[in-house]
Coordinates of N, CA and C in Angstrom, one line a residue:
X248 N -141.9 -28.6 28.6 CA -142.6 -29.8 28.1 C -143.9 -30.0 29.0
X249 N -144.8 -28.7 28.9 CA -145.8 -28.9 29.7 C -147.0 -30.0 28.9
X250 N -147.8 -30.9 29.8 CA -148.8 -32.3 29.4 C -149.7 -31.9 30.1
X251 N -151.0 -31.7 28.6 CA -152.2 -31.4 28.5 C -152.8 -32.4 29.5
X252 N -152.8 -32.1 31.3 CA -153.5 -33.7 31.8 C -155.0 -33.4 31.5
X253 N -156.0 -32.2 31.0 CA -156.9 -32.3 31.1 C -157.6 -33.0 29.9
X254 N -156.7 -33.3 29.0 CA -157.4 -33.8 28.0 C -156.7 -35.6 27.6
X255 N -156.3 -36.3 28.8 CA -155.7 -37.4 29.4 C -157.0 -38.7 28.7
X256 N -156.5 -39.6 28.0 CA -157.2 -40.6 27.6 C -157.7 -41.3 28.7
X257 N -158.8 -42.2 29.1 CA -158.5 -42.9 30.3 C -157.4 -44.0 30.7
X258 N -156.9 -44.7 29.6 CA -155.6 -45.2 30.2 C -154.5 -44.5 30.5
X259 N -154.5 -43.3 29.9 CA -153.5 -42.3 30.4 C -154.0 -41.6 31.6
X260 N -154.7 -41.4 32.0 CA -155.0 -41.6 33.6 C -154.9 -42.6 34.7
X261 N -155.3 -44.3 33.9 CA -154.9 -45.1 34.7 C -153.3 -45.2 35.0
X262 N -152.4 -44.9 33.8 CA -151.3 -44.7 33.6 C -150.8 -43.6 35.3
X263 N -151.8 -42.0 34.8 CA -151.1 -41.6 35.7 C -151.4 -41.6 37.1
X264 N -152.5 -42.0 37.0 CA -153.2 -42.6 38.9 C -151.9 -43.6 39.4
X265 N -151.6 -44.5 38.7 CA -150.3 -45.6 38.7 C -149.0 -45.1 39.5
X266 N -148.9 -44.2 38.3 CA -147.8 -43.3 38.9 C -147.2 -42.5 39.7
X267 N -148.6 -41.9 40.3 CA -149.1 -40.7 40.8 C -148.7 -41.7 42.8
X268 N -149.3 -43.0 43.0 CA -149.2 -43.3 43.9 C -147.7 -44.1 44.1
X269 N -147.3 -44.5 43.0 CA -145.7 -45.3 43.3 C -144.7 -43.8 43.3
X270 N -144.8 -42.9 42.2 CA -143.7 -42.0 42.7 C -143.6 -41.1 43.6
X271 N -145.1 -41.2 44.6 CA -144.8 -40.5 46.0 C -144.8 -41.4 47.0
X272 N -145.1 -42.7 46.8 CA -144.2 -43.8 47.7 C -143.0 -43.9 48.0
X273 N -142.2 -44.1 46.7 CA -141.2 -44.7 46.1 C -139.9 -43.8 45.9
X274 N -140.3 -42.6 45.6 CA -139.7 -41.9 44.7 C -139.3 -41.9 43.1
X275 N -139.2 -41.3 42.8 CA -139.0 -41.0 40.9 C -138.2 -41.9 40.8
X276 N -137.0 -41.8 41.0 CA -136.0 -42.4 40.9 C -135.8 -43.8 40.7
X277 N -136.9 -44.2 41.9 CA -136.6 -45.9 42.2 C -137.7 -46.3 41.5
X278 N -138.8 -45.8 40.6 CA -140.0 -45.9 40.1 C -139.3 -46.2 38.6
X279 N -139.6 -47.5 38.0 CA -139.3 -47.7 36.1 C -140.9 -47.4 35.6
X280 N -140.5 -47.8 34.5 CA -141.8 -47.7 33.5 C -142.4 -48.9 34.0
X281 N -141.7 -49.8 33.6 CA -142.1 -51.3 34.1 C -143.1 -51.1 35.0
X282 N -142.9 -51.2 36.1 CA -143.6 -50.7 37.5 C -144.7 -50.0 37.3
X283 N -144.9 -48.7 36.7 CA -145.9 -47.9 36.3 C -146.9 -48.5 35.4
X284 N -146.7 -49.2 34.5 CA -147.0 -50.0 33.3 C -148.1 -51.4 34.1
X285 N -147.6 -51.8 35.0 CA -148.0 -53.3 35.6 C -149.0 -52.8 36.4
X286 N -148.7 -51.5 37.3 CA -149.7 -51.3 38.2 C -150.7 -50.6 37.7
X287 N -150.7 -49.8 36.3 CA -151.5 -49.1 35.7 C -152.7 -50.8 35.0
X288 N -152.1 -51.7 34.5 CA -152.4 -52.7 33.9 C -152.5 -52.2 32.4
X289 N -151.5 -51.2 32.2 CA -151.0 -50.8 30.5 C -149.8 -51.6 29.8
X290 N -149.8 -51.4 29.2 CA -148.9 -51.9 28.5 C -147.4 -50.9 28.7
X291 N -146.0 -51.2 28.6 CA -145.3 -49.9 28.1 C -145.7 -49.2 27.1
X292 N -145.9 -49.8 26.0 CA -146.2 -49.1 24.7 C -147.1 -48.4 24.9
X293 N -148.2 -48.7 25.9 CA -149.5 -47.4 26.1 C -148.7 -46.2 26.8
X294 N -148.0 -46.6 27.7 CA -147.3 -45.9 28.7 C -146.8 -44.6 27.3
X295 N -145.9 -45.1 26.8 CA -145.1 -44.3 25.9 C -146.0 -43.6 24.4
X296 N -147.0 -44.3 24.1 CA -148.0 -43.9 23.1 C -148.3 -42.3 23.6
X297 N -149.0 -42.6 25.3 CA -149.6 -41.7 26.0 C -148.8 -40.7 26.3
X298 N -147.4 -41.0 26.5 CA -146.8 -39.7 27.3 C -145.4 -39.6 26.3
X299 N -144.9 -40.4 26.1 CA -143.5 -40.2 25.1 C -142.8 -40.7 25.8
X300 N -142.5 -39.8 27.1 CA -140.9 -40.5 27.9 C -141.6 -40.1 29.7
X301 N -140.8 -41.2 30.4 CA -141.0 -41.1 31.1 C -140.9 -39.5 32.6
X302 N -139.9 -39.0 31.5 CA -139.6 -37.4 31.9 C -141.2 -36.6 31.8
X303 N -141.6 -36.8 30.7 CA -143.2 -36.1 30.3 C -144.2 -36.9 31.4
X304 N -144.3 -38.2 31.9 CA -145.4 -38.9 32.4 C -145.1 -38.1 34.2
X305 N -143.5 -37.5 34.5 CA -143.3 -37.0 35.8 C -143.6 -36.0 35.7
X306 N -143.7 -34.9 34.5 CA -144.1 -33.8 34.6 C -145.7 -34.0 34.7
X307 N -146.6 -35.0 34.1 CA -148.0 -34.3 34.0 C -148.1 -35.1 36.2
X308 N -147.3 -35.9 36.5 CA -147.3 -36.5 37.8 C -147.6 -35.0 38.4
X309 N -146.5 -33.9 38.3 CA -146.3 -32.5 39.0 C -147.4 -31.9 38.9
X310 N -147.7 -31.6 37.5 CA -148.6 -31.0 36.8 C -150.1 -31.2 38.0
X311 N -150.4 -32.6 37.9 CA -151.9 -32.5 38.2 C -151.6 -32.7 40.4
X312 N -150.7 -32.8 40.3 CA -150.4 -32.9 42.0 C -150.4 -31.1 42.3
X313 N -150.1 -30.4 41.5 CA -150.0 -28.8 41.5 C -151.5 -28.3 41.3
X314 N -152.1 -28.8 40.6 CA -153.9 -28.6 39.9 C -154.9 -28.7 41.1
X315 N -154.3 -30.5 41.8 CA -155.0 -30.4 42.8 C -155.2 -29.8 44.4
X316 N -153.7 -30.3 44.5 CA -153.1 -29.1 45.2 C -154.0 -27.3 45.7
X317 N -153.6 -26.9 44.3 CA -154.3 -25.4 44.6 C -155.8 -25.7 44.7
X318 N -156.5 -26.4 43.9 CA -157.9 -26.2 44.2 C -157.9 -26.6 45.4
X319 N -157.7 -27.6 46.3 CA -158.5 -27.3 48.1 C -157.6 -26.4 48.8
X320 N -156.6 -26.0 47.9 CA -156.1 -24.5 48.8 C -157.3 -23.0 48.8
X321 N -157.6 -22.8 47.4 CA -158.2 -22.0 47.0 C -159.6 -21.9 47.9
X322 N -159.9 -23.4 47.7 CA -161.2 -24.0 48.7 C -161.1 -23.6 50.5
X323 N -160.2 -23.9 50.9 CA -159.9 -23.7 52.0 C -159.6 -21.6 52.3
X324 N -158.9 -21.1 51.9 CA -159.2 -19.8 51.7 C -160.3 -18.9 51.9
X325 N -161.4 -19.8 50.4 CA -162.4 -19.0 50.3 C -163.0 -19.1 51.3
X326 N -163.2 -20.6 52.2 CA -164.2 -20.4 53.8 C -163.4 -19.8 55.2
X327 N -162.3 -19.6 55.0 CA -161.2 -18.5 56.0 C -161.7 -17.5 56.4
X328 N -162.2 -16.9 55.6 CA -162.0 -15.5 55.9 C -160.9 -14.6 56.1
X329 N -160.5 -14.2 57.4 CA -159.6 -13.4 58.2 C -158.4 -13.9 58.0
X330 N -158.6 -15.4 58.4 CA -157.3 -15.9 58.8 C -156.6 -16.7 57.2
X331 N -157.1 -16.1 56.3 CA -157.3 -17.1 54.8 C -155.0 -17.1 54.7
X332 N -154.5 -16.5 55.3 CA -153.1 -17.2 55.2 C -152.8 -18.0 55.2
X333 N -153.3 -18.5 56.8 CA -152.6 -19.2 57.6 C -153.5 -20.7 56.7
X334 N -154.3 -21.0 56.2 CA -154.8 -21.9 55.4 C -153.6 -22.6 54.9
X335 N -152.5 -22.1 54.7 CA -151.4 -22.9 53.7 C -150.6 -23.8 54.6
X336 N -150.8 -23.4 55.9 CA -150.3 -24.8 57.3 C -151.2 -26.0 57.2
X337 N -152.7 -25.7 56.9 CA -153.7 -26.3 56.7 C -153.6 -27.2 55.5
X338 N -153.5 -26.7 54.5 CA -152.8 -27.6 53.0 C -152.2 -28.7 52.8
X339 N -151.0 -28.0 53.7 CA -149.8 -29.0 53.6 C -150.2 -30.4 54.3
X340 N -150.4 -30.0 55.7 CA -150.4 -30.7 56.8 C -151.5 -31.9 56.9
X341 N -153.2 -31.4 56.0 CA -153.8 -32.3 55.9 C -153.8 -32.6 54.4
X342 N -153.0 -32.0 53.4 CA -153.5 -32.9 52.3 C -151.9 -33.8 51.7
X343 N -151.2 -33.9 53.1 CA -150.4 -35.1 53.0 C -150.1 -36.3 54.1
X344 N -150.0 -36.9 53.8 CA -150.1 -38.1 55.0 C -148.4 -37.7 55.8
X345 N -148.9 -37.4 56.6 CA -147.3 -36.9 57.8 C -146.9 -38.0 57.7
X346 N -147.2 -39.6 57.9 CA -146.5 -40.8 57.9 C -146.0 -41.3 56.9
X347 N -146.0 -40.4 55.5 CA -145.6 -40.6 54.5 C -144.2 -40.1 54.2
X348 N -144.1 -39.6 52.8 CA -142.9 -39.0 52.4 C -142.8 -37.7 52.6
X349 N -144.0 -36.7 52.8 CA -144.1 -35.2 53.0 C -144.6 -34.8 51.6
X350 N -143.6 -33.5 51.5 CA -144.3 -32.8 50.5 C -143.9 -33.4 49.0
X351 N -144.5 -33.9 47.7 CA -144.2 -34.3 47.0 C -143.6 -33.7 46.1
X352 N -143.4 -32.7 46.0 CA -142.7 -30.9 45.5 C -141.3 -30.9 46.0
X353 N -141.3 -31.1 47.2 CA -140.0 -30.8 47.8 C -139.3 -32.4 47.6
X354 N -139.7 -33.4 47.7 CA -139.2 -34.9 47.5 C -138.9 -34.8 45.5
X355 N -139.7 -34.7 44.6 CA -139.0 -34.3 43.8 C -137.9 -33.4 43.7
X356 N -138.0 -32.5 43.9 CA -137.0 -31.5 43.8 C -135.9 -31.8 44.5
X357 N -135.9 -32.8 44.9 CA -134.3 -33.7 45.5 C -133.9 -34.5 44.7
X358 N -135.0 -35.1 43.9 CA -134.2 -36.5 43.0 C -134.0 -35.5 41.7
X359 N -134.5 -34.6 41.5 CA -134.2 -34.3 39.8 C -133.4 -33.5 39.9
X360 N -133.0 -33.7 38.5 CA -131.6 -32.8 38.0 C -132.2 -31.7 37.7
X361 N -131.2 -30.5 37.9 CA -131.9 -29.3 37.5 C -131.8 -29.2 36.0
X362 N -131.9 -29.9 34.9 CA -132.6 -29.5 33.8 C -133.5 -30.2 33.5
X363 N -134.1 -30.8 34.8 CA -135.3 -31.8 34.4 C -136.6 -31.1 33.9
X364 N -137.3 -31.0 33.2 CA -138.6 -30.1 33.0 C -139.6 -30.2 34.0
X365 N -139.7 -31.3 35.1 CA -140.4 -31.2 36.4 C -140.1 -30.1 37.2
X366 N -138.7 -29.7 37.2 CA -137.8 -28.6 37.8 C -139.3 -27.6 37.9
X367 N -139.4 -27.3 36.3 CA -139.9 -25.7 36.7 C -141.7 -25.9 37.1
X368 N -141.6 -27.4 37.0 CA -143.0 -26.9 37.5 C -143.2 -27.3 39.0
X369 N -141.9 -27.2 39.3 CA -142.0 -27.5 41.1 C -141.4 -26.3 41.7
X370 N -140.3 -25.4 40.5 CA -140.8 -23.8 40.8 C -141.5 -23.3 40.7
X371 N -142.7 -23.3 39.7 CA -144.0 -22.0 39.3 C -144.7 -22.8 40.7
X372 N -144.7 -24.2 40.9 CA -145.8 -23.9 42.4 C -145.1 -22.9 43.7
X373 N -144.0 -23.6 43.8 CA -143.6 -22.7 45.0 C -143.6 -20.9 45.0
X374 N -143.6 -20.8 43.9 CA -143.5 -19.4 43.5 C -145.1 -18.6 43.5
X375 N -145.7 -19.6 42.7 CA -147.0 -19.0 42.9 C -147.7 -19.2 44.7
X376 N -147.3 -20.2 45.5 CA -147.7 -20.4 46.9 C -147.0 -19.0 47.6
X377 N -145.3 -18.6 47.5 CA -145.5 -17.8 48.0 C -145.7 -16.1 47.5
X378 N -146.1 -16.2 46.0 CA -147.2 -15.0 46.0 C -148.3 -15.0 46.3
X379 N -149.2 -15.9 46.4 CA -150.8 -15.7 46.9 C -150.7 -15.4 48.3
X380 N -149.3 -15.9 49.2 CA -149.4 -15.6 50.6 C -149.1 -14.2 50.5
X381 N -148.6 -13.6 49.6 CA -149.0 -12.1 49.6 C -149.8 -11.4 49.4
X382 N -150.4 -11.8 48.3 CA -151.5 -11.2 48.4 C -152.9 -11.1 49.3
X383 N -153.0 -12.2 50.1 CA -153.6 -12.5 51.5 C -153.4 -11.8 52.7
X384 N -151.9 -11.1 52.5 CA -151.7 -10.4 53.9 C -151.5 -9.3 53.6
X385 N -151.7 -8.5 52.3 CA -151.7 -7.2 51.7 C -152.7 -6.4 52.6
X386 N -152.1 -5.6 53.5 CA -152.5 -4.5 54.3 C -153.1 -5.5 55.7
X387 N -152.7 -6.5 56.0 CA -152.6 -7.3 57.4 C -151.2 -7.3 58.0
X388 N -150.2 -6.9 57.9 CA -149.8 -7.1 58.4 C -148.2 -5.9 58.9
X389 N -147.8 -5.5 60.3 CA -146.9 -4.0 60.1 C -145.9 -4.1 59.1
X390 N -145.5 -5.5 58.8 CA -144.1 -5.4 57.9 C -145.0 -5.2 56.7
X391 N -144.2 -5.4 55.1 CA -144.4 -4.9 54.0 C -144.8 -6.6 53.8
X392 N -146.2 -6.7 53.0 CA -146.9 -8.1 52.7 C -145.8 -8.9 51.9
X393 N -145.1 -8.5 51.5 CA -143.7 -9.4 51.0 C -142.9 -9.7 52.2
X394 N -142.7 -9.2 52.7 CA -141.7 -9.9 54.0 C -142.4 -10.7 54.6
X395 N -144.0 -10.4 55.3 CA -144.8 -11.1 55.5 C -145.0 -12.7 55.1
X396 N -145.1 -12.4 54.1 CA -145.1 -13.9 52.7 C -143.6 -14.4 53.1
X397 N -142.6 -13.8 52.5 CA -141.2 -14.3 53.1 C -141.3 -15.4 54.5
X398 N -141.7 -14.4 55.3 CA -141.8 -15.3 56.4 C -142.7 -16.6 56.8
X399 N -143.9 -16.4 56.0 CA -145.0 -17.5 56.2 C -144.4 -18.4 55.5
X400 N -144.5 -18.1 54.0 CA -143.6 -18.7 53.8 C -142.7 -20.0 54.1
X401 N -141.6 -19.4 54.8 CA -140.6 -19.7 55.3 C -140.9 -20.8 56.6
X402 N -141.9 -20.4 57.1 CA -142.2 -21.1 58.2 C -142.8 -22.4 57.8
X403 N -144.1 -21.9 56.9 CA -144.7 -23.6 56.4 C -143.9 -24.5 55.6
X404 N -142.6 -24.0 54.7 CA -141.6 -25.0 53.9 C -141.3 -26.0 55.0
X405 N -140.4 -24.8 56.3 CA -139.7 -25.4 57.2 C -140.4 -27.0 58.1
X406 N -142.0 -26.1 58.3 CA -142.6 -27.2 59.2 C -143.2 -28.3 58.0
X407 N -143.0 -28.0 56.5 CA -143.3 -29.3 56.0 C -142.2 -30.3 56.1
X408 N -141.0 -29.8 55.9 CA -139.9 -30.7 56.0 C -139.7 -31.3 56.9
X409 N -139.9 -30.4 58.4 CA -139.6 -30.9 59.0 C -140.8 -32.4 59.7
X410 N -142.0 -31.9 59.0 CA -143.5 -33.0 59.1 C -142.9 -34.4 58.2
X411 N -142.0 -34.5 57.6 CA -141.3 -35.9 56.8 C -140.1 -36.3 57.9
X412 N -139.2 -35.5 58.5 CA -138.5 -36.0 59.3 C -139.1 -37.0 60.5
X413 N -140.3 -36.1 61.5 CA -140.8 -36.2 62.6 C -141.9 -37.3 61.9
X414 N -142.3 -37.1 61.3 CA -143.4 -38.2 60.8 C -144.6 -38.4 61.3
X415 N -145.1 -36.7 61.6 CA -146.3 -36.2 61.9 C -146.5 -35.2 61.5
X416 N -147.6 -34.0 61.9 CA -147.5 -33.1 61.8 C -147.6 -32.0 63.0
X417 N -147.1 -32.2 63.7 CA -146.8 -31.9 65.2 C -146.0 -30.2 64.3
X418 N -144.7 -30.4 63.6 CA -144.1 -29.1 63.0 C -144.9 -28.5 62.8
X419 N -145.8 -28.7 61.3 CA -146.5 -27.6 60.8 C -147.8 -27.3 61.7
X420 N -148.4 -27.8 62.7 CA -148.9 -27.1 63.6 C -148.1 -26.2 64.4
X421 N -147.2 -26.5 65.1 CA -146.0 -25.2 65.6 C -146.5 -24.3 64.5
X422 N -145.8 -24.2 63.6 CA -145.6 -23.0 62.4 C -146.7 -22.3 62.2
X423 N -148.0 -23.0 62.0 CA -149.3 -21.9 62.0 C -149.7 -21.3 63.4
X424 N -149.1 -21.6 64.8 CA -149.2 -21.4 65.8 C -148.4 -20.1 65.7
X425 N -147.4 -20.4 65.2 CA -146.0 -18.9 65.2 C -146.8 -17.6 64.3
X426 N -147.3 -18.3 63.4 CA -148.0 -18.0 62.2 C -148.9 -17.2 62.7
X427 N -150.0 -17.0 63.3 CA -150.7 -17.0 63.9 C -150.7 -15.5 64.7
X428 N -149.3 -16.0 65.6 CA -149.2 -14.9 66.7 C -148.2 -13.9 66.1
X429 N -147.9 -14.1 65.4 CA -147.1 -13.0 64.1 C -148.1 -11.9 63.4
X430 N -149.4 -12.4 63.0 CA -150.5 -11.9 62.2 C -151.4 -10.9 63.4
X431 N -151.4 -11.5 64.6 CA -151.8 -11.2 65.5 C -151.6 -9.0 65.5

């Protein structure tokens, strides 16, 4: 049930700007329409005109948090250079408030049920995050650029999670430090 956000009415923007800040507050879960509807200053009925159900208004939430997401990744990459991997410690760490909730990918993917249609679009990002880290360390690095990615990977999930526990980013600086002397 993928939602066209690019072609988003403006109240269906105000709708999902609304949204977009209470269910990474809040979480999905504890977030109603009601709520979304008052802070947007929509009506339900727009709410529902615009998106159908509030399952579709979480998905375009993923949707454009994934959109935006990759572009200052992409951004960040292309002025890299050398080090254009390690950019995805950089991502995470500054394009979420460590005093917040963390990753909003990974905080969904705890409240939803796995046949929620948010599901897969909080796999195609992680999926696509750790393919591009392959293809960034394709011929950088002795192991095979998949294991590579595996590991990078592996290290920036860990130091985002662990950036919501600690309630900084103290982790995912470690992790591009490890990162770093791994690539070395």
């Amino acid at each position: 049930m993928p939602v066209d956000i690019a072609a988003l009415t403006p109240a269906a923007e105000r709708i999902l700007d609304a949204a977009t800040g209470l269910f990474y507050a809040h979480g999905i879960a504890a977030v109603g329409v009601d709520a979304v509807a008052a802070a947007s200053g929509a009506t339900k009925r727009t709410l529902y005109d615009r998106f159908g159900s509030k399952e579709a208004l979480v998905v375009a939430y993923l949707q454009r948090r994934d959109r935006d997401w990759w572009a200052r990744w992409e951004a960040r990459i292309e002025a890299a250079g050398a080090d254009a991997a390690l950019t995805v410690f950089d991502a995470y760490a500054l394009d979420t408030d460590p005093r917040g909730r963390g990753c909003a990918f990974l905080n969904a993917a705890a409240e939803l049920p796995d046949d929620h249609p948010g599901r897969e679009v909080i796999r195609d990002h992680k999926r696509r995050v750790r393919a591009r880290l392959g293809e960034l360390l394709e011929g950088r690095v002795p192991q095979s650029a998949d294991d590579g990615a595996d590991l990078l990977y592996l290290l920036v999930e860990g130091g985002v999670a662990q950036q919501a526990v600690d309630g900084d980013s103290s982790a995912l600086v470690r992790a591009r430090r490890l990162a770093r002397g791994l690539l070395r």
